[in-house]
Short mmCIF file of C-alpha atoms in Angstrom, two decimals:
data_model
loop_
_atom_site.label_atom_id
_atom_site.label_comp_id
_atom_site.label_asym_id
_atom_site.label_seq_id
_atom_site.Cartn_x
_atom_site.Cartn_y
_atom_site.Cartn_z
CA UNK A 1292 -18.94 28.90 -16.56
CA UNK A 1293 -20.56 25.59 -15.82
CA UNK A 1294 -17.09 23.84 -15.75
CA UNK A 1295 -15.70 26.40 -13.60
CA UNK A 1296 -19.10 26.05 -11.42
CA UNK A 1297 -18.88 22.42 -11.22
CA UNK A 1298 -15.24 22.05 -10.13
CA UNK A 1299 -15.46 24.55 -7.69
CA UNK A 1300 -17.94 22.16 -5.44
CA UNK A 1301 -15.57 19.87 -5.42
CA UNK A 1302 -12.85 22.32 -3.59
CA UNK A 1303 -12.92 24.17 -0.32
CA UNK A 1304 -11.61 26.92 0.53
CA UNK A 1305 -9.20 26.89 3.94
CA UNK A 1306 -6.74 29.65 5.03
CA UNK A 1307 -6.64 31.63 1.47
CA UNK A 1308 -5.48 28.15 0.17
CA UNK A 1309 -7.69 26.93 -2.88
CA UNK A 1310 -7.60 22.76 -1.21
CA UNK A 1311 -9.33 19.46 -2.40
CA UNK A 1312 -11.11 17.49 0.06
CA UNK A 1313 -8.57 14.58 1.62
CA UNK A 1314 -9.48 11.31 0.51
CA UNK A 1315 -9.66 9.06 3.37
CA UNK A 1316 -7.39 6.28 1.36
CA UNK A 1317 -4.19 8.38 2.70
CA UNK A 1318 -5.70 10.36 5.53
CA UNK A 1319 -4.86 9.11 8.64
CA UNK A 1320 -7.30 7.24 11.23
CA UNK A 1321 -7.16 10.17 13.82
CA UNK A 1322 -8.10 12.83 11.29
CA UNK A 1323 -10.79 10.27 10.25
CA UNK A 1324 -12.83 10.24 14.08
CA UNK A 1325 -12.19 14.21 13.75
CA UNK A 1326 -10.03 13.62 17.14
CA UNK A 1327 -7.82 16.34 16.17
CA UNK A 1328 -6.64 18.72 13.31
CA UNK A 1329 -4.23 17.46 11.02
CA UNK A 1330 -0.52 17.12 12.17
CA UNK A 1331 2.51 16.60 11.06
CA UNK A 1332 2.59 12.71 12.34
CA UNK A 1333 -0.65 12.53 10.32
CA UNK A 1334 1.31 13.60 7.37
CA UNK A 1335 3.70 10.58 7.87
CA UNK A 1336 0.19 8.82 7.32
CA UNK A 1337 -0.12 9.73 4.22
CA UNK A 1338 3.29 10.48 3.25
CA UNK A 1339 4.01 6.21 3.67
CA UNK A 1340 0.50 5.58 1.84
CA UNK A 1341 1.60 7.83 -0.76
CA UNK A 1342 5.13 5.46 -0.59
CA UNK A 1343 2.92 2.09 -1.08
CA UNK A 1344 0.92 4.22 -4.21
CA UNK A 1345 4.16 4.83 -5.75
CA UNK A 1346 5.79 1.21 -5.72
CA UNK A 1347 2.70 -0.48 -6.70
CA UNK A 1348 0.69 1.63 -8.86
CA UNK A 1349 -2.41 1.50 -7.09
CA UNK A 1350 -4.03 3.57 -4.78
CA UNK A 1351 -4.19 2.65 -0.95
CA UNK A 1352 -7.16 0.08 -0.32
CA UNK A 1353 -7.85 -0.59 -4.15
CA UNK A 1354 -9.77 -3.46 -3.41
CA UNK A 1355 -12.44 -1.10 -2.07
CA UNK A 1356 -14.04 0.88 -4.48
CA UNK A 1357 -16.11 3.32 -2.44
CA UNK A 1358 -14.08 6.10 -0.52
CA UNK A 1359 -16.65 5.59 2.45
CA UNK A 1360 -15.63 1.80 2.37
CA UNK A 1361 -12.11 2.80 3.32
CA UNK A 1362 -13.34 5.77 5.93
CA UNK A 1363 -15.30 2.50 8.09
CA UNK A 1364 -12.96 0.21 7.48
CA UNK A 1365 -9.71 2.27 8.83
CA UNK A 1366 -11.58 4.13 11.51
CA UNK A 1367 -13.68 1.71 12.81
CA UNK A 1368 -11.72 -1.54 12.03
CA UNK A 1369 -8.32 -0.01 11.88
CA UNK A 1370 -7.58 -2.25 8.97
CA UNK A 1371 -3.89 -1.16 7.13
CA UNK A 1372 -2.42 -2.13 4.08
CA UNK A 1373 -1.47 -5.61 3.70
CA UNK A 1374 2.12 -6.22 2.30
CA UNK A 1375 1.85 -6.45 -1.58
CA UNK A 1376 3.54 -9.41 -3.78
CA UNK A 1377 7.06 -8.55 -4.96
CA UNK A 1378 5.29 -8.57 -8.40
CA UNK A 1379 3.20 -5.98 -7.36
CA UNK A 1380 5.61 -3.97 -6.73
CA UNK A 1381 8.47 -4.28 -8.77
CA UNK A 1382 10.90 -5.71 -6.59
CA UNK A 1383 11.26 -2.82 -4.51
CA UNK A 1384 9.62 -3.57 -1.22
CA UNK A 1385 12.14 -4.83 0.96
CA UNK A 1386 11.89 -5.78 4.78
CA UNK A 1387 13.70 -2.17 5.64
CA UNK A 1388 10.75 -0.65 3.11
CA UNK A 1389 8.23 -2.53 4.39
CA UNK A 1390 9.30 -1.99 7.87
CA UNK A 1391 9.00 2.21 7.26
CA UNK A 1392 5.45 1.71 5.48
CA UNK A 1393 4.08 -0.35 8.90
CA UNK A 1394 6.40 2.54 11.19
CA UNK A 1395 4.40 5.16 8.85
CA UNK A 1396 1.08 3.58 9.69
CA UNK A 1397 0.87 3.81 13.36
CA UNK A 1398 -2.04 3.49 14.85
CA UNK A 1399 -0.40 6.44 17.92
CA UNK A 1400 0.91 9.27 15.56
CA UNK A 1401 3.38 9.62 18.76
CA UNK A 1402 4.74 6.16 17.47
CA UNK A 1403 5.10 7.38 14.06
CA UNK A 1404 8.51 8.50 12.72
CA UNK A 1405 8.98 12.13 12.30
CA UNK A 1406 9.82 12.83 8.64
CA UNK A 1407 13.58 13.76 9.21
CA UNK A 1408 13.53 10.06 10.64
CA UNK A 1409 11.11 9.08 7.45
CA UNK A 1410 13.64 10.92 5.09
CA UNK A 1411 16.94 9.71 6.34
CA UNK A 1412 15.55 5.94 6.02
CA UNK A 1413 13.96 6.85 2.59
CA UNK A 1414 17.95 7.45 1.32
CA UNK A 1415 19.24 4.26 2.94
CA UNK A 1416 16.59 2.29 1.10
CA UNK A 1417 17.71 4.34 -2.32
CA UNK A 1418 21.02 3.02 -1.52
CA UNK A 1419 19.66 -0.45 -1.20
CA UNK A 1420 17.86 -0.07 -4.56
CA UNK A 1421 21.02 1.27 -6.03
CA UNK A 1422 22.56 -1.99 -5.38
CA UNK A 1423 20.01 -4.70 -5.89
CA UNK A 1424 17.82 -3.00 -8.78
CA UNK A 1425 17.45 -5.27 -11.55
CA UNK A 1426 19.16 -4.70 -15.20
CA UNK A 1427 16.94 -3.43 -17.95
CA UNK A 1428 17.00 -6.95 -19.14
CA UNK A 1429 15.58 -8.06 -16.02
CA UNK A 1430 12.92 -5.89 -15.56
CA UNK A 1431 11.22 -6.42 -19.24
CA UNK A 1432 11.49 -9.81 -18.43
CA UNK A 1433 9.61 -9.24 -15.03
CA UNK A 1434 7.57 -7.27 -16.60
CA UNK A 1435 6.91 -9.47 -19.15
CA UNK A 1436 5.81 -12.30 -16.10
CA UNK A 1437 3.72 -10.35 -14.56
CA UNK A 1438 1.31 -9.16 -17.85
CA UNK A 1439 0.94 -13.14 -18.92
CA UNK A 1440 0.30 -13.94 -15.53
CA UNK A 1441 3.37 -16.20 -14.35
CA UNK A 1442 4.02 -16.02 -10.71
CA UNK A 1443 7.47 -17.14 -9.04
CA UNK A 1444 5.96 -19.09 -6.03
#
């Protein structure tokens, strides 16, 4: 009972829907200054910080390790996600993907892609992967780089 206790603080309940609280290290800023309710432009938010989670295999703003770092920091500072190494991400952040992450993080959701747009650029950078993604060969040697430490500058 203490277990069940103890995780329900850490959920709300909204709508009949049993819901975590949003982290703020892939909500977006607006939903941050409580300007309005969440959207779906504030999705695109978090759906391209999800994206940057995925290729690198860290969470958004890792550097910081207090959520409340990353609330002041993107509300008040409006700091984004700098463009990780191709290292840190295996290869797979290209201009085009790079490009969608930045178009993702608008500061104006109305600047922000809709997620048809978000989608239909996700499956021309699939195609791009399908094309330039490196042999198995390759990537255990990239791996292999990147855990000793070597860098290709």
């Amino acid at each position: 009972a203490k277990l069940v206790t103890g995780l329900m603080k850490d959920f709300s309940f909204s709508q009949s829907t049993l819901t975590r609280q949003p982290s703020p290290r892939w909500m977006a800023p607006e939903i941050m200054n409580q300007v309005i309710p969440p959207t779906y432009k504030s999705d695109v938010w978090s759906f391209g910080m999800m994206m940057l989670e995925v290729l690198t295999d860290k969470v958004p703003f890792h550097l910081y390790s207090r959520n409340e770092q990353v609330l002041f920091q993107v509300s008040s500072k409006g700091l984004k996600p700098k463009r990780p190494k191709d290292e840190d991400c295996k290869g797979m952040m290209s201009d085009e993907c790079w490009q969608l992450l930045q178009d993702c993080w608008e500061t104006d959701p109305a600047k922000r892609p809709d997620m048809k747009e978000v989608h239909r650029r996700v499956l021309e950078l699939e195609q791009w992967w399908e094309v330039t993604k490196p042999t198995p060969e390759r990537e255990a040697a990239m791996a292999m780089r990147h855990y000793i430490g070597i860098r290709d500058d």
